[in-house]
Short mmCIF file of C-alpha atoms in Angstrom, two decimals:
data_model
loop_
_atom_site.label_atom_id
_atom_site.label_comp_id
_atom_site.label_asym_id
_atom_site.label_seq_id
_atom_site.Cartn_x
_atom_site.Cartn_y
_atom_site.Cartn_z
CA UNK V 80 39.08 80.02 16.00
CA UNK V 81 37.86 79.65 12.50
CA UNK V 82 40.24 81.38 9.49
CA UNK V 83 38.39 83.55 7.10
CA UNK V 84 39.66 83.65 3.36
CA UNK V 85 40.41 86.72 2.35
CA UNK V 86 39.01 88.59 -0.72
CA UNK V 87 42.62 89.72 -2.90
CA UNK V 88 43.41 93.19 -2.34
CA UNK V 89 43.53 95.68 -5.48
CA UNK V 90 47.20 96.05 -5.54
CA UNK V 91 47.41 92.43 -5.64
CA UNK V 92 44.94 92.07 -8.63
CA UNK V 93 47.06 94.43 -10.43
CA UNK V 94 49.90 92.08 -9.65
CA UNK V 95 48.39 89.04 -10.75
CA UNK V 96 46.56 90.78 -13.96
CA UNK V 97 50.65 91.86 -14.90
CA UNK V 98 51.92 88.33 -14.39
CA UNK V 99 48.49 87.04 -16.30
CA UNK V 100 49.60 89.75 -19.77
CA UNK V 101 53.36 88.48 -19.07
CA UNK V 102 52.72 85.11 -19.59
CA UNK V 103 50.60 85.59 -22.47
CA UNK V 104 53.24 87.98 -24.38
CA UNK V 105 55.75 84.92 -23.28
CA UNK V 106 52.92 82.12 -25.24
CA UNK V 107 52.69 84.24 -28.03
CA UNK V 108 56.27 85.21 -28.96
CA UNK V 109 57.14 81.01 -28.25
CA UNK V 110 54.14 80.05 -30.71
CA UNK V 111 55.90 82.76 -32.86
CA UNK V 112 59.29 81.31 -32.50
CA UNK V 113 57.69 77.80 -32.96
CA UNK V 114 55.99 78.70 -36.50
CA UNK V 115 59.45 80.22 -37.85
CA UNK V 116 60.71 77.12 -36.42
CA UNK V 117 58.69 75.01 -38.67
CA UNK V 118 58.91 77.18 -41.61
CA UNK V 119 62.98 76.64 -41.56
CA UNK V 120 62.43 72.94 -41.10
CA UNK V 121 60.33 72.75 -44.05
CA UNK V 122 62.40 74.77 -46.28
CA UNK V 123 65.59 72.32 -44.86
CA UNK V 124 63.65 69.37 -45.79
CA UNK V 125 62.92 70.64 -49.31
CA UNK V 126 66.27 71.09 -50.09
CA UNK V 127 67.68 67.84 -48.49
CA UNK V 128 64.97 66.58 -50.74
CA UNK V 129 66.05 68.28 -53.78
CA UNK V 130 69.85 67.16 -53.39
CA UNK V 131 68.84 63.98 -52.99
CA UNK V 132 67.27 63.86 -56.12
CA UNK V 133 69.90 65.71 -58.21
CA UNK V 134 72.23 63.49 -56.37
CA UNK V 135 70.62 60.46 -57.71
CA UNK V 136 70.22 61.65 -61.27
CA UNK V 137 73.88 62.71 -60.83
CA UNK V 138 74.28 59.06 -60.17
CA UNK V 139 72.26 57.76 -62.77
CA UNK V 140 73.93 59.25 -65.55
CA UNK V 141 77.92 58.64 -64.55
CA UNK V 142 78.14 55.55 -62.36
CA UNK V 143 76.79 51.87 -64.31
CA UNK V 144 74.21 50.36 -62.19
CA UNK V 145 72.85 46.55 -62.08
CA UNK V 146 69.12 45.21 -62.67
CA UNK V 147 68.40 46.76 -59.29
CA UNK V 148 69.25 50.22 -59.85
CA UNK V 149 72.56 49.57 -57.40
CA UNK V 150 75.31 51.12 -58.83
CA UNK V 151 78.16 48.45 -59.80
CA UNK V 152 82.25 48.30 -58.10
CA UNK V 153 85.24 46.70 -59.24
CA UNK V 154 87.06 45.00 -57.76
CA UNK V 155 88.82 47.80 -55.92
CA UNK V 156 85.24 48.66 -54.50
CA UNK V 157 85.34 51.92 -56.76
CA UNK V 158 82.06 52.69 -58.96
CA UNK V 159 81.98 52.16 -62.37
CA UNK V 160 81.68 55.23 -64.78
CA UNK V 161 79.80 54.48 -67.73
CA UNK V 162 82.17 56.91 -70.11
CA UNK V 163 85.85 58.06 -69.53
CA UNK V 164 86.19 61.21 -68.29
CA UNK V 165 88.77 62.85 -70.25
CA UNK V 166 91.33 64.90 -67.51
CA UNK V 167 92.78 67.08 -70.27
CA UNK V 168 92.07 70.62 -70.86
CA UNK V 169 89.47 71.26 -73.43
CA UNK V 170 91.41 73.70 -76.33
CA UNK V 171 90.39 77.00 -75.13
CA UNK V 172 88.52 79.07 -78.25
CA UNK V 173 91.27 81.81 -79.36
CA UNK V 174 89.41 85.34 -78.94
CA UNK V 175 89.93 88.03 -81.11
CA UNK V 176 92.08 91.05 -79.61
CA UNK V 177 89.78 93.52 -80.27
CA UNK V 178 86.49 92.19 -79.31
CA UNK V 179 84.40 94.20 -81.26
CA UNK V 180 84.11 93.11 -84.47
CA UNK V 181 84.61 96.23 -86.96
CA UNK V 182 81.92 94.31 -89.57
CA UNK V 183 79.12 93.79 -87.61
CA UNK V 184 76.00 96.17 -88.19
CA UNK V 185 75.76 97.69 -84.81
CA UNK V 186 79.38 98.89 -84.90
CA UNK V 187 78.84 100.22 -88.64
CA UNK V 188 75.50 102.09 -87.16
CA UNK V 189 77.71 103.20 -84.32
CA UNK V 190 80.60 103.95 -86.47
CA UNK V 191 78.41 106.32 -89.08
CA UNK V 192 76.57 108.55 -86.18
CA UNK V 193 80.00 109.13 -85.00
CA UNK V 194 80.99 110.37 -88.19
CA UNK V 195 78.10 112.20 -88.54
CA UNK V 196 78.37 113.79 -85.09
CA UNK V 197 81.86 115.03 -85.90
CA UNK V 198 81.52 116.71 -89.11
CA UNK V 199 78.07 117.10 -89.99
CA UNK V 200 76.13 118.73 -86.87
CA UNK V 201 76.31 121.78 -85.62
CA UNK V 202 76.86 122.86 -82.09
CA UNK V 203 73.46 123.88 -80.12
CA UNK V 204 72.91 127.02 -78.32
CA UNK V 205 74.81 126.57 -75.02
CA UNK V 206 78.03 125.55 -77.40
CA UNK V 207 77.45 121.99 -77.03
CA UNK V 208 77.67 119.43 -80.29
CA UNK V 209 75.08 116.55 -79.07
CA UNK V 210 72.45 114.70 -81.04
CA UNK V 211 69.24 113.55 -78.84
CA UNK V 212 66.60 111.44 -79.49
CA UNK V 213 64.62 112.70 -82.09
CA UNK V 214 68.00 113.72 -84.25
CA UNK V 215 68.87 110.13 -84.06
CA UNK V 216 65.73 108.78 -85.21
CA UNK V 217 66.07 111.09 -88.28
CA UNK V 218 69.91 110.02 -89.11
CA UNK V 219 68.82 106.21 -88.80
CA UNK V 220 65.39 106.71 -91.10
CA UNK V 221 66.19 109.30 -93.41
CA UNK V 222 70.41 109.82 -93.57
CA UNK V 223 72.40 106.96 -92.74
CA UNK V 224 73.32 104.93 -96.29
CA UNK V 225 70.49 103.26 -97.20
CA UNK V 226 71.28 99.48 -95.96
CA UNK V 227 71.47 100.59 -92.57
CA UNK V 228 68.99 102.22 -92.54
CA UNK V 229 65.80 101.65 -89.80
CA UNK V 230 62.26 100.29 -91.65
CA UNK V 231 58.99 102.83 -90.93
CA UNK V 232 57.37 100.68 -88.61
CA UNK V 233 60.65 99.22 -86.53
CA UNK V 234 59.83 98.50 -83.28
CA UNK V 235 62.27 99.03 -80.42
CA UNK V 236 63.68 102.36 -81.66
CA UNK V 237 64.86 102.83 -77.99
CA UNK V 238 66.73 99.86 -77.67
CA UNK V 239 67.84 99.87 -80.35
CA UNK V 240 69.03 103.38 -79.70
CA UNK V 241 70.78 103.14 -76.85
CA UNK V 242 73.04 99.32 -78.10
CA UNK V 243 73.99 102.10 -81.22
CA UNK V 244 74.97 104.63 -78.62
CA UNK V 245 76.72 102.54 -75.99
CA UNK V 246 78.76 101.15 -79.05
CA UNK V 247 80.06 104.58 -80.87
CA UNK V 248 81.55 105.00 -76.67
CA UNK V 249 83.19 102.01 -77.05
CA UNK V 250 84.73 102.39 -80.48
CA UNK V 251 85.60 106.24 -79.54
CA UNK V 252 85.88 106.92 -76.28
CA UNK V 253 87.83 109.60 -76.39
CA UNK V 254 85.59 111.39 -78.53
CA UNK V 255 82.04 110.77 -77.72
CA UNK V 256 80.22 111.01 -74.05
CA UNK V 257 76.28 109.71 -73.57
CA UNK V 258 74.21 112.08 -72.92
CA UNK V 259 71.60 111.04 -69.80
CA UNK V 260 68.23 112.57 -68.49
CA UNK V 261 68.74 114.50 -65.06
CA UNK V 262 67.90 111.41 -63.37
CA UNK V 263 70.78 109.24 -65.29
CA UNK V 264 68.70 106.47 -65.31
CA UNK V 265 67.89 106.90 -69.32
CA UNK V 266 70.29 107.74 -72.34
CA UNK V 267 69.10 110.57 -74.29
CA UNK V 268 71.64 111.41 -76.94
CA UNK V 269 75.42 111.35 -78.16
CA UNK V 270 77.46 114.24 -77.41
CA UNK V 271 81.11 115.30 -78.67
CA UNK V 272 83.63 115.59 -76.27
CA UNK V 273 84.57 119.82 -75.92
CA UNK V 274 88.11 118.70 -76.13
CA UNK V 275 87.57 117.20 -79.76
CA UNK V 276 88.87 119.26 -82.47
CA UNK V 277 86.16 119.57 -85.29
CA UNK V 278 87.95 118.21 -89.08
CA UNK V 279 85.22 120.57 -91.13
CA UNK V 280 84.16 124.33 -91.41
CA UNK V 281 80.72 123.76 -92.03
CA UNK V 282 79.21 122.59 -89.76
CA UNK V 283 79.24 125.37 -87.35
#
């Protein structure tokens, strides 16, 4: 009696078709693993390599080396430095108390807008005493005393605008506030703090 091979029934095709998509998912997420593999083995190499190198220049320029480039021991086997190495402290550079420096241009630009905040501008409609943007750019071109004064054709008023600004907070923080855009992310003006008693009559 002779066997007859049998075709593969449909549920079994399905079977075999599922293992078939299985293994392929499998290949391709190992070739995946395998690539990111490589890539962190390269990067590792490239950084052993650059160690090495700043290691050796490292070398180079502390230890003494001979006609080979090997670097030279005493007699103690330790390598030879080729300067002394002073162990004491350097003299640490004695700061100022008050680091900011009343002489200095920005804080004399900071210190006059203040000034001029305080007893020279009056308070807007909602109550508020604040100079913006285009307020500032008129003090700094057309008020301030004449040395401090911006050029015409300055460029960078903005920057410019905002180190003057961030400075008068500094110097008096309990009098001035910046003023910000609704986002925050830009400063718009200098404002007087309510609680800041005003030392003229005419401005308001």
């Amino acid at each position: 009696m002779s066997s007859v091979l049998q075709s593969p029934t449909l549920p079994m095709l399905a079977v075999i078709e599922e293992r078939f998509k299985a293994m392929e998912a499998r290949i391709k997420k190992l070739e995946e693993e395998n690539a990111e593999i490589r890539t962190d083995l390269l990067e590792t190499k490239e950084f052993l390599a650059l160690s090495l190198k700043r290691n050796t220049q490292l070398e180079n320029a502390i230890f003494e080396h001979n006609d080979e480039g090997e670097i030279i021991k005493d007699l103690e086997e330790t390598p030879v430095l080729k300067a002394v190495i002073s162990t004491e402290k350097p003299i640490e550079e004695i700061k100022d108390i008050d680091p900011i420096i009343a002489n200095t241009t920005l804080t004399k630009k900071a210190s006059a807008l203040t000034e001029y905040l305080e007893k020279k501008t009056k308070a807007n409609w909602s109550g508020k005493i604040v100079l913006e943007n285009q307020d500032i750019y008129t003090f700094f071109k057309e008020i301030i005393q004449e040395d401090l004064r911006w050029p015409e054709r300055m460029k960078g008023y903005r920057g410019a605008k905002k180190s003057i600004i961030e400075r008068a907070q500094e110097l008096f923080p309990n009098k001035v506030e910046v003023v910000r855009n609704k986002s925050g992310n830009k400063i718009t003006g200098l404002a007087l703090k309510p609680s800041v008693k005003r030392t003229d009559t005419n401005a308001c």
